[in-house]
CSV table of C-alpha atoms in Angstrom, one decimal:
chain,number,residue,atom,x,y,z
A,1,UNK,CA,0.0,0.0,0.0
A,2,UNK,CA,1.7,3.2,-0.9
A,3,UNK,CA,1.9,6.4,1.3
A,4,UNK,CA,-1.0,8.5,0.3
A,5,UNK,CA,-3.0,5.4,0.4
A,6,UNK,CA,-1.8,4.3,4.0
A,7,UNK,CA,-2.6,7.8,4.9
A,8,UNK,CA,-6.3,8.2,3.8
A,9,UNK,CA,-7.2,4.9,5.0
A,10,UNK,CA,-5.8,6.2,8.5
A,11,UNK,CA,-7.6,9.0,8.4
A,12,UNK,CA,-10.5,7.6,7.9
A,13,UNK,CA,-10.3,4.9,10.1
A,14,UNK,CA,-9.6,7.3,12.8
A,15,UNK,CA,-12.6,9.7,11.7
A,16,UNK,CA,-14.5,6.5,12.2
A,17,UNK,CA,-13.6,5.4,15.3
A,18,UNK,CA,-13.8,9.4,16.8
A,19,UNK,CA,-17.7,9.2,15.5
A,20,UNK,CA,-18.4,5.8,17.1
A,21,UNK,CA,-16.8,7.1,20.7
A,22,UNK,CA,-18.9,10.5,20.4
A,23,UNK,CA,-22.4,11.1,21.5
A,24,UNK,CA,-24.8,9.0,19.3
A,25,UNK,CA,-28.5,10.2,18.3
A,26,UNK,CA,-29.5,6.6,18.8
A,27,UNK,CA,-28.7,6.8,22.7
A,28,UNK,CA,-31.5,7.1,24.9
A,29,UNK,CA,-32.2,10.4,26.3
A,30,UNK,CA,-31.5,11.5,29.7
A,31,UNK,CA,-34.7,11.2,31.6
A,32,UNK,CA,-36.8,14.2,32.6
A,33,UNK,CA,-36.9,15.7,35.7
A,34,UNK,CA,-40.0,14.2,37.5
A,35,UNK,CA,-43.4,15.6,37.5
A,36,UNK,CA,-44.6,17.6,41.0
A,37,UNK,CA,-45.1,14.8,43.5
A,38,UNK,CA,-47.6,16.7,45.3
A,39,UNK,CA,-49.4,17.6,42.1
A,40,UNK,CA,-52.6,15.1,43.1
A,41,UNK,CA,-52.5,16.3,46.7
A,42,UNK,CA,-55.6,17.7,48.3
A,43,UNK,CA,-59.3,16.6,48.6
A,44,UNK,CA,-60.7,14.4,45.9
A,45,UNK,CA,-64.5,13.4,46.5
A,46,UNK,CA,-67.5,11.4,44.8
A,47,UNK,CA,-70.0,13.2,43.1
A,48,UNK,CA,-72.5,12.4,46.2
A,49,UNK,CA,-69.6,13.6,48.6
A,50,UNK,CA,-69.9,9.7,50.3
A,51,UNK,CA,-66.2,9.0,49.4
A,52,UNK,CA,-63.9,11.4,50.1
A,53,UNK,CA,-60.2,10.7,49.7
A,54,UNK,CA,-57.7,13.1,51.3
A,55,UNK,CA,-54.1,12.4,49.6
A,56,UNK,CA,-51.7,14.5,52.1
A,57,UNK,CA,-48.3,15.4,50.5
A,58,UNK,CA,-46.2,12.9,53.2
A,59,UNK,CA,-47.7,10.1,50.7
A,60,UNK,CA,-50.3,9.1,53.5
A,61,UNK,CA,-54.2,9.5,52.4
A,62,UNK,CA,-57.3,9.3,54.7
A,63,UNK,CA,-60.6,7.8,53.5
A,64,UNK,CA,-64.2,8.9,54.9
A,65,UNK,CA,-67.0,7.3,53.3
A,66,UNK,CA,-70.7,8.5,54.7
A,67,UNK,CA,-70.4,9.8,58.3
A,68,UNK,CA,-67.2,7.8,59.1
A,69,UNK,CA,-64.2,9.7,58.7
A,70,UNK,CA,-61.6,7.9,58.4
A,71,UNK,CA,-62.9,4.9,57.7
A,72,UNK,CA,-59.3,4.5,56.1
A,73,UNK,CA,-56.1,5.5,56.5
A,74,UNK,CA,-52.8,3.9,54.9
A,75,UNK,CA,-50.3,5.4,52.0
A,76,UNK,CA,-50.2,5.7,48.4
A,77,UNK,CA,-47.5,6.2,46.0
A,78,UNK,CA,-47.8,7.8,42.4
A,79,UNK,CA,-46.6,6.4,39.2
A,80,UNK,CA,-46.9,8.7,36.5
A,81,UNK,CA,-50.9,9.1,36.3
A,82,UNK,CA,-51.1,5.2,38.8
A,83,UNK,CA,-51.9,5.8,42.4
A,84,UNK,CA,-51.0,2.6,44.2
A,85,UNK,CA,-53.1,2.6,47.9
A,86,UNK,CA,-51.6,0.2,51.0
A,87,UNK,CA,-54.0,0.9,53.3
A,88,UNK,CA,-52.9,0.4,57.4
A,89,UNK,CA,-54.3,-3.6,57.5
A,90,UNK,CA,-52.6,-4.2,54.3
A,91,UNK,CA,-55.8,-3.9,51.5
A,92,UNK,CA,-54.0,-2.9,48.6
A,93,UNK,CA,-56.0,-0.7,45.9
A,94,UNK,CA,-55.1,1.5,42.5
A,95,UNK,CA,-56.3,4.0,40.7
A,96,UNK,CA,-55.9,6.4,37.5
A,97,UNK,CA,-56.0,10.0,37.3
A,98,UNK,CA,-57.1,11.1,33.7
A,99,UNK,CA,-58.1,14.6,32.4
A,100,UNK,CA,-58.3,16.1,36.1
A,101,UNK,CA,-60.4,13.0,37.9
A,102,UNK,CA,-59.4,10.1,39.7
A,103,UNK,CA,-61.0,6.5,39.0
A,104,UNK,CA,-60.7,3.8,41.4
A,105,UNK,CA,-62.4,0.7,42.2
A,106,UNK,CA,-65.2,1.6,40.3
A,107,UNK,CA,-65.1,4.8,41.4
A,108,UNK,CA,-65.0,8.3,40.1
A,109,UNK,CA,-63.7,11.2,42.3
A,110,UNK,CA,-62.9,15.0,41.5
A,111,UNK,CA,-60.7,17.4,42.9
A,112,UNK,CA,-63.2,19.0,46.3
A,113,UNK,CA,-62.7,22.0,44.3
A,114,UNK,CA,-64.9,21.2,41.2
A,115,UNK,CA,-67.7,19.7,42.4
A,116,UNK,CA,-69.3,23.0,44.0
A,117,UNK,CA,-68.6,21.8,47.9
């Protein structure tokens, strides 16, 4: 191989390997920071006002249904839009929050503020 040749095929051997050892599109993105783990915090309630869940920003909720307050108390833990719900005896329970309301167990709650109480 002569000179010029030996050269150019350095060159772009090392240009090759320099692009392979440098920051690649195909590399998965840093994650983002996390959304506000208190953003679900506060008072969410049935439309009757029988169930009213209180999710309390130490990752603890209290449950009153009718004219028992709590009627349960345990913690909860968010996953994206999942609420997972240990209650103190152990009952385990989850939940989604779409569009501003909270379904769980077959039930639909909304932020105390929205539903005029």
């Amino acid at each position: 191989m002569n000179t010029a040749r030996r050269t150019g095929a350095l060159t772009a051997l090392s240009l090759s390997l320099a692009m392979a050892s440098g920051p690649s599109q195909a590399q998965p993105q840093r994650p983002r920071l996390l959304e506000d783990p208190n953003r679900f915090v506060g008072m969410w309630v049935t439309q009757d006002g029988h169930i009213r869940h209180e999710l309390l920003p130490n990752g603890r909720y209290d449950e009153a249904r009718g004219t028992r307050p709590s009627a349960y108390r345990g913690s909860y833990r968010l996953t994206g839009n999942h609420i997972d719900y240990v209650d103190d005896t152990g009952f385990t329970a989850d939940g989604e929050f779409r569009d501003g309301v909270l379904y769980h167990a077959g039930m639909v709650l909304y932020r105390e503020s929205t539903t005029g109480r």
